[in-house]
XYZ file of C-alpha atoms in Angstrom:
773
model
C -20.566 123.608 161.235
C -17.882 120.983 160.271
C -17.661 118.177 162.650
C -15.242 119.022 165.636
C -12.802 116.541 167.137
C -12.104 118.385 170.370
C -11.678 121.918 171.958
C -8.543 122.256 170.247
C -10.399 121.717 166.786
C -12.810 124.354 167.832
C -10.230 126.890 168.850
C -11.657 127.573 172.179
C -10.199 130.756 174.017
C -10.594 131.802 177.443
C -9.819 135.288 178.257
C -8.834 134.941 181.984
C -8.167 132.401 184.519
C -6.664 132.025 188.086
C -3.594 129.805 188.482
C -5.467 126.896 189.977
C -7.927 126.966 187.062
C -4.924 127.265 184.695
C -3.765 123.757 185.696
C -7.257 121.963 185.197
C -7.430 123.792 181.632
C -4.306 122.565 180.841
C -5.374 119.178 181.864
C -8.395 119.734 179.277
C -5.850 120.685 176.726
C -7.374 124.236 176.435
C -4.047 125.357 176.677
C -2.976 124.760 172.921
C 0.038 122.915 172.062
C 0.497 125.681 169.668
C 0.549 124.187 166.010
C 1.681 127.438 164.669
C 1.092 130.018 167.544
C 4.652 130.888 169.062
C 6.078 134.282 168.931
C 7.401 137.024 171.151
C 6.790 140.827 172.473
C 8.779 142.402 175.069
C 7.298 142.489 178.527
C 8.326 144.805 181.457
C 11.588 143.211 182.694
C 12.878 145.808 185.022
C 13.463 143.430 187.570
C 15.080 141.163 185.558
C 17.428 143.584 184.178
C 18.550 144.539 187.685
C 19.333 140.772 187.958
C 21.560 140.695 185.159
C 23.417 143.455 185.453
C 27.166 142.779 186.293
C 28.878 139.597 187.726
C 27.467 136.896 189.496
C 29.172 134.414 191.925
C 27.394 131.549 193.877
C 28.403 128.688 196.311
C 27.467 125.084 195.515
C 27.129 122.900 198.724
C 30.488 122.355 200.054
C 32.343 124.055 197.272
C 32.834 127.489 196.228
C 32.783 127.883 192.494
C 32.623 130.912 190.183
C 29.709 131.180 187.436
C 31.331 132.293 184.248
C 30.635 136.006 183.721
C 27.376 136.620 182.426
C 27.000 138.154 178.587
C 24.644 141.082 177.957
C 21.689 140.272 175.561
C 22.942 141.862 172.625
C 26.344 139.445 172.968
C 23.946 136.428 173.443
C 22.157 137.447 170.263
C 25.312 138.104 168.087
C 26.688 134.659 169.401
C 23.361 132.510 168.676
C 22.320 134.382 165.594
C 24.369 131.908 163.366
C 22.953 129.146 164.844
C 19.377 130.064 164.648
C 17.397 129.057 161.483
C 13.803 129.630 159.981
C 12.056 126.530 159.617
C 9.179 126.275 157.119
C 6.880 123.357 155.687
C 4.504 123.453 152.780
C 0.876 122.840 152.938
C -1.307 120.920 150.833
C -1.242 122.952 147.901
C 2.674 123.238 147.985
C 2.433 126.550 149.186
C 4.433 127.826 152.360
C 1.958 126.701 155.231
C 3.805 127.109 158.472
C 6.900 129.094 159.515
C 8.852 128.715 162.950
C 12.384 128.270 164.295
C 15.087 125.861 165.245
C 18.672 125.938 166.140
C 21.886 123.900 165.097
C 22.648 121.319 167.588
C 25.658 119.783 165.826
C 28.169 120.900 163.024
C 27.081 118.159 160.431
C 23.588 119.350 160.228
C 21.398 118.178 163.089
C 18.842 121.111 163.783
C 16.303 121.043 166.789
C 12.845 122.463 166.568
C 9.338 121.547 167.683
C 7.454 118.845 165.911
C 4.321 121.065 165.171
C 6.691 123.242 163.200
C 7.662 120.567 160.797
C 4.055 119.585 160.284
C 2.991 116.109 159.739
C 4.282 114.474 156.332
C 5.167 117.899 154.803
C 8.092 119.304 152.755
C 10.374 121.079 155.062
C 13.080 123.863 154.216
C 15.584 125.413 156.457
C 16.994 129.064 156.010
C 20.059 129.988 157.679
C 20.817 133.547 159.092
C 23.055 134.020 155.940
C 20.525 133.588 153.658
C 21.409 129.935 152.694
C 18.413 127.540 152.206
C 18.399 123.691 152.460
C 15.756 121.151 151.969
C 15.499 118.811 154.852
C 16.954 115.388 154.145
C 15.926 113.338 157.238
C 13.721 113.410 160.205
C 16.447 112.320 162.865
C 14.383 112.207 165.987
C 10.533 113.110 166.873
C 8.401 112.665 169.943
C 4.695 113.744 169.441
C 4.149 113.882 173.156
C 7.295 115.970 173.984
C 6.413 117.960 170.695
C 10.262 117.861 169.757
C 11.636 117.037 166.336
C 15.295 116.983 165.245
C 16.008 117.274 161.252
C 18.926 117.042 159.266
C 20.092 119.028 156.373
C 22.967 118.270 154.086
C 25.512 120.879 155.661
C 28.780 120.753 157.276
C 30.863 122.941 159.792
C 27.849 124.671 161.104
C 27.950 126.730 164.311
C 26.195 124.413 167.063
C 24.721 125.922 170.368
C 25.808 124.564 173.731
C 23.212 122.595 175.546
C 22.995 123.274 179.140
C 21.260 121.078 181.915
C 17.469 122.297 182.375
C 17.415 120.126 185.573
C 19.537 122.473 187.318
C 17.708 125.986 185.952
C 16.432 127.510 189.027
C 13.289 129.668 189.453
C 14.081 133.102 188.759
C 16.806 132.412 186.466
C 17.269 135.337 183.794
C 16.799 133.829 180.271
C 16.801 135.056 176.608
C 14.776 133.510 173.970
C 15.239 133.809 170.043
C 13.092 133.241 167.070
C 10.980 134.920 164.082
C 7.844 136.025 165.562
C 5.333 137.409 162.789
C 8.179 136.918 160.225
C 10.445 139.306 162.021
C 13.628 137.072 161.573
C 16.172 136.385 164.494
C 14.447 138.568 167.027
C 15.414 138.224 170.910
C 13.405 138.859 173.998
C 14.513 138.819 177.841
C 12.602 137.373 180.711
C 12.642 135.056 183.653
C 12.237 131.499 184.657
C 8.933 131.677 186.334
C 8.412 128.158 187.352
C 8.554 124.413 186.293
C 5.130 123.170 185.931
C 3.844 119.363 185.219
C 1.049 119.170 182.600
C -0.201 115.617 182.120
C 3.046 114.200 183.331
C 5.470 116.250 181.226
C 7.633 118.830 182.900
C 7.550 122.154 181.349
C 9.445 125.500 181.788
C 7.068 128.374 182.588
C 8.383 131.611 181.287
C 7.852 135.410 181.943
C 7.816 135.905 178.237
C 5.191 136.040 175.691
C 5.498 133.336 173.079
C 3.722 133.820 169.840
C 3.635 132.775 166.167
C 7.123 132.040 164.330
C 8.867 131.400 168.072
C 8.021 127.866 168.270
C 11.100 125.640 168.163
C 13.474 128.560 168.998
C 16.336 128.163 171.783
C 15.734 129.284 175.298
C 19.094 130.282 176.683
C 20.882 131.493 179.777
C 23.121 134.438 180.139
C 26.023 132.041 179.348
C 24.314 131.415 175.995
C 23.428 127.610 176.731
C 20.372 126.076 175.568
C 18.003 125.263 178.454
C 14.599 124.545 176.423
C 12.876 124.971 173.265
C 9.987 127.097 172.912
C 6.817 125.348 172.392
C 3.408 127.023 173.286
C 1.687 129.915 174.739
C -0.851 130.507 177.210
C -4.358 131.814 176.058
C -4.897 133.245 179.292
C -1.957 135.972 179.591
C 0.114 137.455 176.745
C 3.102 137.493 179.097
C 3.305 133.796 179.833
C 5.088 131.266 177.696
C 6.453 127.747 178.031
C 9.324 125.603 176.833
C 10.139 121.923 176.411
C 13.221 121.357 178.848
C 16.615 120.627 176.699
C 17.072 117.605 178.712
C 14.066 115.952 177.187
C 15.763 116.521 173.838
C 19.052 114.650 175.203
C 17.102 111.727 175.758
C 15.458 111.698 172.295
C 19.002 112.209 170.939
C 20.103 109.165 172.727
C 17.546 107.131 171.088
C 16.747 108.753 167.551
C 14.390 107.127 165.167
C 15.386 108.468 161.903
C 12.940 108.595 158.936
C 14.406 109.649 155.559
C 12.407 112.509 153.854
C 11.010 109.635 151.116
C 9.537 108.137 153.894
C 8.127 111.039 156.004
C 6.515 112.409 152.775
C 3.478 110.344 152.878
C 1.947 113.119 150.686
C 1.977 112.297 147.067
C 5.212 109.966 147.080
C 5.707 108.710 143.605
C 5.290 104.960 143.054
C 8.606 103.631 142.658
C 7.226 100.679 140.557
C 5.831 103.323 137.892
C 8.037 106.348 138.049
C 11.830 107.173 138.488
C 12.580 111.109 138.963
C 16.063 112.160 137.952
C 17.791 115.458 138.222
C 15.867 116.872 141.314
C 12.944 119.125 141.720
C 9.887 117.984 143.588
C 7.838 115.451 141.851
C 4.653 114.413 143.421
C 1.804 111.705 142.688
C -1.837 111.800 143.630
C -3.813 108.980 142.144
C -4.273 109.743 138.393
C -1.936 112.802 138.494
C 1.662 113.926 138.816
C 2.715 117.266 139.958
C 6.055 118.930 139.698
C 7.574 122.115 141.105
C 11.136 123.558 141.897
C 14.267 123.858 139.979
C 15.784 120.776 138.640
C 19.461 120.001 139.025
C 20.217 119.807 135.402
C 20.948 122.760 133.089
C 18.192 125.475 133.019
C 16.414 123.584 135.869
C 16.006 120.661 133.868
C 14.451 117.571 135.615
C 12.574 114.546 134.462
C 10.532 111.651 135.421
C 10.875 108.317 133.471
C 7.975 105.887 133.211
C 8.722 102.199 134.165
C 6.112 100.786 131.780
C 7.506 98.714 128.754
C 8.064 100.760 125.754
C 6.924 98.975 122.613
C 9.051 98.869 119.390
C 8.271 101.552 116.689
C 5.620 102.598 115.751
C 4.201 103.661 119.029
C 2.636 106.791 120.841
C 3.159 108.494 123.878
C 0.582 111.055 125.202
C -0.040 113.301 128.535
C -2.354 116.016 129.186
C -0.810 118.837 131.319
C -1.115 122.375 132.679
C 1.211 125.112 133.388
C 1.080 127.654 136.381
C 2.992 130.142 134.335
C 3.332 130.030 130.336
C 7.010 131.047 130.744
C 7.723 127.726 131.919
C 8.225 124.524 130.045
C 7.132 121.145 130.746
C 6.126 118.296 128.482
C 7.091 114.847 127.127
C 10.382 113.170 126.476
C 11.112 109.890 124.803
C 13.991 107.728 123.435
C 15.611 108.541 126.911
C 19.065 106.639 127.589
C 17.992 107.274 131.483
C 20.838 109.929 131.575
C 21.217 113.118 129.460
C 20.223 111.879 126.067
C 16.548 111.955 124.914
C 13.954 113.877 122.712
C 11.486 116.386 124.244
C 8.166 117.797 123.137
C 6.870 120.678 125.379
C 5.376 124.200 125.225
C 7.825 126.810 125.985
C 6.892 130.445 126.570
C 3.663 129.962 124.557
C 5.474 127.919 121.617
C 5.780 124.098 120.836
C 9.224 122.732 120.627
C 10.712 119.534 119.491
C 14.238 119.301 121.104
C 16.991 116.591 121.018
C 18.977 116.407 123.992
C 22.495 114.998 123.390
C 24.228 116.257 126.770
C 24.233 118.315 130.068
C 23.717 121.576 128.537
C 22.403 123.924 125.984
C 25.304 123.569 123.611
C 24.416 119.974 123.253
C 20.827 120.446 122.784
C 19.252 120.882 118.984
C 15.800 122.412 118.681
C 14.329 120.307 115.918
C 11.168 122.301 115.254
C 9.538 125.421 117.075
C 6.110 126.727 116.140
C 3.305 128.606 117.459
C 0.009 126.971 117.301
C -3.811 128.307 117.410
C -4.496 124.948 118.697
C -2.500 125.280 121.850
C -4.612 126.775 124.578
C -2.313 128.878 127.023
C -3.269 128.539 130.706
C -5.549 125.602 130.135
C -5.292 121.725 129.975
C -3.600 120.823 126.523
C -2.964 117.168 125.372
C 0.484 116.379 123.955
C 0.928 113.257 121.805
C 3.816 112.173 119.940
C 3.746 109.440 117.192
C 7.239 107.667 116.563
C 7.401 105.697 113.311
C 10.632 104.180 111.777
C 11.385 107.422 109.785
C 9.388 110.124 111.527
C 8.402 111.968 114.584
C 4.784 113.628 114.552
C 3.962 115.826 117.195
C 0.167 116.773 117.983
C -1.414 119.039 120.663
C -5.162 118.515 121.177
C -5.160 116.326 118.425
C -3.993 118.642 115.762
C -0.565 117.880 114.170
C 1.639 120.472 114.627
C 5.067 119.353 113.636
C 6.919 116.614 111.810
C 10.839 115.656 111.977
C 12.770 112.761 110.300
C 15.601 113.186 112.928
C 16.677 109.408 113.488
C 19.778 110.251 115.928
C 18.058 108.554 119.012
C 16.781 105.085 118.792
C 15.157 103.104 121.839
C 14.897 103.937 125.352
C 12.454 105.228 128.336
C 9.704 107.639 128.138
C 8.414 109.979 130.603
C 7.844 113.647 131.667
C 10.144 116.655 131.877
C 10.317 120.223 133.185
C 12.416 123.203 132.873
C 13.193 126.353 134.812
C 11.383 126.918 137.885
C 7.982 125.442 136.371
C 5.238 124.248 138.324
C 3.134 121.724 136.284
C 0.344 119.190 136.750
C 0.195 116.216 134.383
C -2.389 113.620 133.978
C -3.507 110.780 131.391
C -0.042 109.711 130.583
C -0.333 106.823 128.201
C 2.013 104.584 125.971
C 0.481 102.514 123.250
C 0.393 101.530 119.424
C -2.548 104.233 118.678
C -3.670 106.867 121.228
C -5.477 109.214 118.859
C -8.287 110.710 120.911
C -12.009 109.624 120.354
C -15.006 111.732 121.133
C -16.008 108.968 123.809
C -17.609 106.742 121.147
C -19.889 109.931 120.056
C -20.818 110.129 116.485
C -19.872 113.243 114.746
C -23.630 113.852 113.864
C -24.377 114.165 117.771
C -21.164 116.123 118.569
C -22.366 118.659 116.010
C -25.924 118.395 117.048
C -24.907 119.150 120.947
C -22.741 122.264 119.658
C -25.568 123.488 117.660
C -27.749 123.175 120.641
C -25.539 124.981 122.988
C -24.761 127.960 120.478
C -28.433 128.381 120.109
C -28.863 128.531 123.840
C -30.898 131.853 124.893
C -30.939 131.699 128.362
C -34.227 130.752 128.851
C -35.998 127.430 130.193
C -32.746 126.338 131.932
C -34.224 123.000 133.259
C -35.422 121.972 129.910
C -31.948 122.558 128.603
C -30.048 120.873 131.239
C -32.325 117.718 130.782
C -31.490 117.509 126.774
C -27.725 117.578 127.622
C -27.766 115.460 130.542
C -27.569 112.051 128.791
C -24.058 113.020 127.360
C -22.927 115.366 130.195
C -19.088 114.450 129.343
C -19.169 115.553 125.973
C -21.365 118.601 126.952
C -18.961 119.968 129.375
C -16.153 119.516 126.826
C -18.240 121.463 124.228
C -19.445 124.142 126.675
C -15.916 124.918 127.678
C -14.863 125.218 124.377
C -17.845 127.585 123.250
C -17.056 129.746 126.208
C -13.656 130.451 124.839
C -14.838 131.203 121.350
C -18.012 133.212 122.466
C -16.842 135.693 125.444
C -20.298 137.432 125.572
C -21.577 134.031 126.801
C -18.693 132.629 128.576
C -19.951 133.393 132.205
C -23.362 131.769 131.354
C -21.967 128.965 129.578
C -19.612 127.838 132.271
C -22.136 128.187 134.999
C -24.315 125.843 132.779
C -21.229 123.304 132.426
C -21.205 123.245 136.293
C -24.913 122.543 136.402
C -24.649 119.795 134.172
C -21.755 118.406 136.013
C -23.433 118.584 139.207
C -26.881 117.239 138.260
C -24.819 114.319 136.287
C -23.001 113.581 139.607
C -26.247 114.043 142.009
C -27.952 111.647 139.853
C -25.179 109.084 139.914
C -25.059 109.515 143.628
C -28.750 108.951 143.883
C -28.729 106.031 141.853
C -25.729 104.870 144.199
C -27.729 104.995 147.161
C -30.960 103.316 145.933
C -29.330 99.730 146.496
C -29.872 97.843 149.539
C -27.547 98.630 152.438
C -25.340 95.719 152.144
C -24.926 96.262 148.220
C -24.037 100.195 148.542
C -20.260 100.904 147.786
C -19.737 103.442 150.528
C -16.235 104.279 148.994
C -17.646 105.004 145.730
C -20.445 107.093 147.067
C -17.973 109.221 149.195
C -15.915 109.914 145.951
C -18.962 110.964 144.340
C -19.537 113.640 147.119
C -16.072 114.912 146.237
C -16.817 115.009 142.491
C -19.583 117.422 143.433
C -16.837 120.131 143.698
C -14.202 118.650 141.471
C -15.339 118.156 137.758
C -11.678 116.694 137.027
C -11.805 114.200 139.663
C -11.227 110.789 138.066
C -12.852 108.100 140.334
C -11.500 104.552 139.118
C -7.913 105.390 139.879
C -8.931 105.801 143.631
C -11.209 102.611 143.470
C -8.226 100.678 142.441
C -5.887 102.438 145.083
C -8.029 101.271 147.999
C -8.336 97.478 146.422
C -4.294 97.715 146.182
C -4.169 98.848 149.917
C -6.284 96.061 150.897
C -4.147 93.623 149.182
C -1.003 95.105 150.873
C -2.442 94.706 154.173
C -3.536 90.907 153.449
C -0.108 90.174 152.246
C 1.354 91.133 155.897
C -1.164 89.259 157.903
C -0.586 85.818 159.156
C -2.468 82.742 157.565
C -5.733 82.311 158.805
C -5.558 85.741 160.895
C -8.416 86.226 163.209
C -10.318 89.618 163.893
C -7.949 90.957 166.336
C -4.965 90.287 164.057
C -6.769 91.817 160.979
C -7.611 94.992 163.119
C -4.170 95.436 164.446
C -2.726 94.794 160.908
C -5.047 97.433 159.441
C -4.144 100.024 162.156
C -0.537 99.736 161.670
C -0.968 99.878 158.093
C -2.983 102.974 157.931
C -1.573 104.846 160.986
C 2.012 103.657 161.327
C 3.373 102.639 157.985
C 1.444 105.376 156.120
C 0.947 108.166 158.515
C -2.948 108.548 157.989
C -3.831 111.173 160.593
C -6.734 113.405 161.837
C -6.354 116.891 160.590
C -5.751 119.119 163.545
C -3.922 122.194 162.219
C -5.850 122.577 159.227
C -9.367 120.960 160.336
C -11.799 123.176 158.314
C -10.119 122.727 154.944
C -12.463 121.002 152.585
C -10.106 118.789 151.221
C -10.602 116.814 154.590
C -14.004 116.022 153.488
C -13.204 114.855 149.903
C -12.218 111.048 150.056
C -9.604 111.649 147.235
C -7.793 114.256 148.912
C -7.767 111.830 152.195
C -6.151 109.221 150.020
C -3.624 111.695 148.597
C -2.701 113.676 151.722
C -3.218 111.118 154.231
C -5.226 113.470 156.138
C -8.813 113.761 157.088
C -11.738 114.345 159.323
C -13.211 111.710 161.731
C -15.974 110.759 159.256
C -13.491 110.441 156.219
C -11.009 108.456 158.110
C -13.665 106.154 159.366
C -15.133 105.469 156.111
C -11.589 104.489 154.825
C -11.039 102.276 157.857
C -14.409 100.711 157.318
C -14.128 100.202 153.885
C -10.382 98.653 154.103
C -11.923 96.456 157.022
C -14.456 94.940 154.992
C -12.090 94.141 152.152
C -9.781 92.567 154.303
C -12.693 90.185 155.597
C -13.278 92.140 158.738
C -17.050 92.415 158.431
C -18.271 93.041 161.934
C -17.272 96.734 161.915
C -19.509 99.989 161.373
C -19.352 103.596 161.400
C -20.772 105.380 164.674
C -22.228 108.899 164.476
C -21.161 110.431 167.817
C -22.364 113.814 168.073
C -19.547 116.180 166.751
C -17.187 113.460 166.310
C -17.519 110.164 163.973
C -15.965 106.668 165.309
C -16.030 103.352 164.653
C -17.352 100.130 166.295
C -15.883 96.568 166.312
C -18.525 94.121 167.433
C -16.834 90.802 168.654
C -18.277 87.209 167.955
C -19.325 87.155 172.076
C -21.316 90.595 171.260
C -18.880 92.979 173.212
C -18.438 96.136 171.455
C -15.170 98.153 171.007
C -15.093 101.777 169.719
C -12.016 103.018 167.867
C -11.110 106.377 166.801
C -9.458 106.630 163.319
C -9.093 110.436 163.776
C -6.591 109.701 166.720
C -4.460 106.835 164.945
C -7.187 104.030 165.589
C -7.036 104.728 169.416
C -9.641 102.686 171.462
C -12.093 104.348 173.127
C -13.695 103.717 176.504
C -17.477 104.688 177.047
C -16.178 107.615 179.368
C -13.620 108.900 176.596
C -16.507 108.698 174.101
C -18.608 110.842 176.475
C -15.882 113.363 177.013
C -15.621 113.980 173.349
C -19.348 114.495 172.989
C -19.502 116.674 175.781
C -16.668 118.854 174.478
C -18.414 118.990 171.068
C -21.908 119.742 172.238
C -22.054 120.207 175.859
C -24.481 117.251 176.266
C -23.856 113.563 177.613
C -23.377 110.551 175.254
C -26.661 108.405 175.083
C -27.215 105.036 173.875
C -28.603 105.930 170.700
C -25.698 107.572 169.664
C -23.643 104.346 169.546
C -25.894 102.728 167.153
C -24.257 101.956 163.784
C -24.849 104.745 161.093
C -26.544 103.441 157.627
C -24.457 104.272 154.622
C -26.991 106.715 153.647
C -26.611 108.636 156.899
C -22.769 108.568 156.362
C -23.164 110.246 152.919
C -25.665 112.706 154.317
C -23.509 113.605 157.218
C -20.578 114.184 154.744
C -22.576 116.549 152.447
C -23.599 118.436 155.734
C -20.078 118.984 156.446
C -19.820 120.552 153.136
C -22.640 122.469 153.792
C -21.526 123.796 157.152
C -18.354 125.232 155.303
C -20.355 126.811 152.718
C -22.681 128.466 155.042
C -19.825 129.773 157.092
C -18.402 131.560 154.060
C -21.794 132.595 152.799
C -21.576 130.799 149.260
C -24.977 130.802 148.450
C -24.455 128.844 145.275
C -22.424 126.072 146.792
C -24.999 125.755 149.641
C -27.651 125.354 147.192
C -25.620 122.629 145.527
C -25.263 120.743 148.898
C -28.765 121.268 149.656
C -29.980 119.668 146.546
C -28.064 116.667 147.333
C -29.185 116.582 150.828
C -32.990 116.935 149.972
C -32.486 114.270 147.282
C -31.086 111.878 149.929
C -33.171 112.734 152.721
C -36.110 114.114 151.437
C -38.206 114.271 154.741
C -35.729 116.837 156.405
C -37.603 119.985 157.060
C -34.621 122.171 157.952
C -32.867 121.629 154.656
C -35.884 122.193 152.995
C -36.565 125.557 154.584
C -32.749 126.290 154.217
C -32.702 125.426 150.634
C -36.099 127.665 150.116
C -33.804 130.604 151.669
C -30.820 129.793 149.185
C -33.000 129.641 146.119
C -34.346 132.880 147.077
C -30.536 134.447 147.357
C -29.951 133.100 143.785
C -33.083 134.204 142.251
C -34.892 131.343 141.953
C -38.541 132.335 143.309
C -40.594 129.404 141.977
C -37.987 126.933 143.426
C -38.159 128.730 146.754
C -41.930 128.652 146.795
C -41.949 124.941 145.932
C -39.751 124.242 148.975
C -41.889 126.442 151.233
C -45.245 124.663 150.172
C -43.650 121.451 151.148
C -43.067 122.694 154.553
C -46.416 124.039 154.925
C -47.850 120.929 154.021
C -45.817 118.819 156.329
C -46.337 121.239 159.293
C -42.880 119.680 161.012
C -42.600 120.593 164.866
C -39.913 123.232 165.753
C -40.519 125.715 163.120
C -42.424 129.040 163.012
C -45.312 128.097 160.871
C -46.726 131.582 160.655
C -43.266 132.983 159.623
C -43.134 130.212 156.703
C -46.763 131.250 155.592
C -45.745 134.880 155.475
C -42.866 134.122 153.488
C -44.863 131.913 151.253
C -47.351 134.580 150.598
C -44.867 137.054 149.584
C -43.637 135.471 146.809
């Protein structure tokens, strides 16, 4: 199983509970602050319906006053509908990942919702009842404890809902709630206020209403259509109990807003402004070594571009990039000689063809297609390298190092270079380069060696896999390229060749990881080893950009520290930089995503597991001179320990924003995850080898849950190589080998187990299995 942070991460659900137990469970957080679970179904409201039929008048102390006539639910729904919105945020893959509700609180674009609805550091969109959609421009105010957020869209003259006084909302008051349960937009349900409850110092409105997914962030209205609460969470004990945050808490938040523009909120993939300048809209994102773009640009035809800030040499020079589309109907590629406005050249694939275009203005009437060709060298749906060479009197365009077109157009001279996209294209760029001569080489390999590898691969008969892989391993990068090419040319061998390429890659990375871990403890580069773990599953991962990124992060922290900073100042500066300035956080709503175990994704997304965030914390600490710090392998939860000069130890939890942990709090986490108390040996620092093995075991747990035998075998090979004396993994690998048809390999592992006779295993069963092979 992947590491568990808390009962929240494990998703524990009880089926029934008394009201007394309910309070206790809330204090243990078994009532979920619903990060994504807030919807509605209609309960039996016959009593409530009797209350809300007709006029109501009340007497306040010393004064008779008439409460305005209550409106029907239908009237309230009609009044509130223009103000209730659908709020969605994107996930780590850029797709819609969460949907909730919100409501307009000011005509100039402020919208109230729940914090968990907008996600953490995610792109946010708002859709109105009339179908208009807006990107959120600012998170105007937010509070994690209250689970409240106020977001802003660029719109005017919106219909705002009136805010009531939740302090004056008595028990038994009839109420109406609106939201978007299960994607059923602008649904309405009636109920009553059951009580007001205090949970961990926070007053909540308990409702006789079932809150479900999609209603979070929606308004709770009285029968005069005034908002008294924001729907926020449901009971896991009963379908007809929900909770709302009082509207007066929102008023306090509005009095002291903490505005964050979206370019600061989006810690995911923010472009480095020192390197890139996006123009004409669309969503340009950067992850070390790559740039991604999606959405329509504001230019004609959805055009948008992103200019490099690198200096451009005088002609002759070259610019190159490798790119891949999500849809060949789109268009994206290189631009050059840009005046940083509307004029530039572009070389790009478009609908399967290659184009060289001169852009002289904002629309198609000022564009000139200089060349357009089809080319067998362009690989649809795959990575393609585009390269342009600019000489004094010529423009030469290459795809995958083959010249495909030339032009002597000389209208534009001088300017920036960069990337462009058109229409609703989603594209990924990597290996962007500017230089005098960028023509590709074969990684320094001779033509004779390339030909020899090609011939060897073409002669592959499917026999003696281990010998064949061993022959290719010294040149694994070149072997992977040739294998992929042969797979395209030889469809009858494609599946086998691709699997062989994966095997070559895995064994190469595994060998590299084993070599890295053979060094002495103080010389092992833990961050580099953690990136190698991620590379096991990602052949495209380039490690060097992430190593440079970590060093740059350390330099940024050091520049902000006072001169002669002591350990306390360094620790405070590190925590502030990671968790406040850059929004690194534990993954709570997407805990089991494998990306949380990949160190490159943790740096890209600012989100991870306890162990990956701890590795990042420790490695940055060491780079800023904070040496007396180590990872602590608590059962079910990884943490960090700082050892002061006087010998005192302090636990920190990078998964929870660097929070200091007492022994009692650490014990509570261990109890929640394992059911057993914390012991002294749990607080001993983990070796770097132990940390890497634990990271691979997390990935193994994910593969085991998904029943992926091939992936399980990949991780088991690594664990056995790094921890060869582990009988559990030996036996597990024997079973995985059997499932993939490797009987001899399975027999080898079973023989090892029989020779060692480890305690705790059913040796008779192992002997029986061994004899059956």
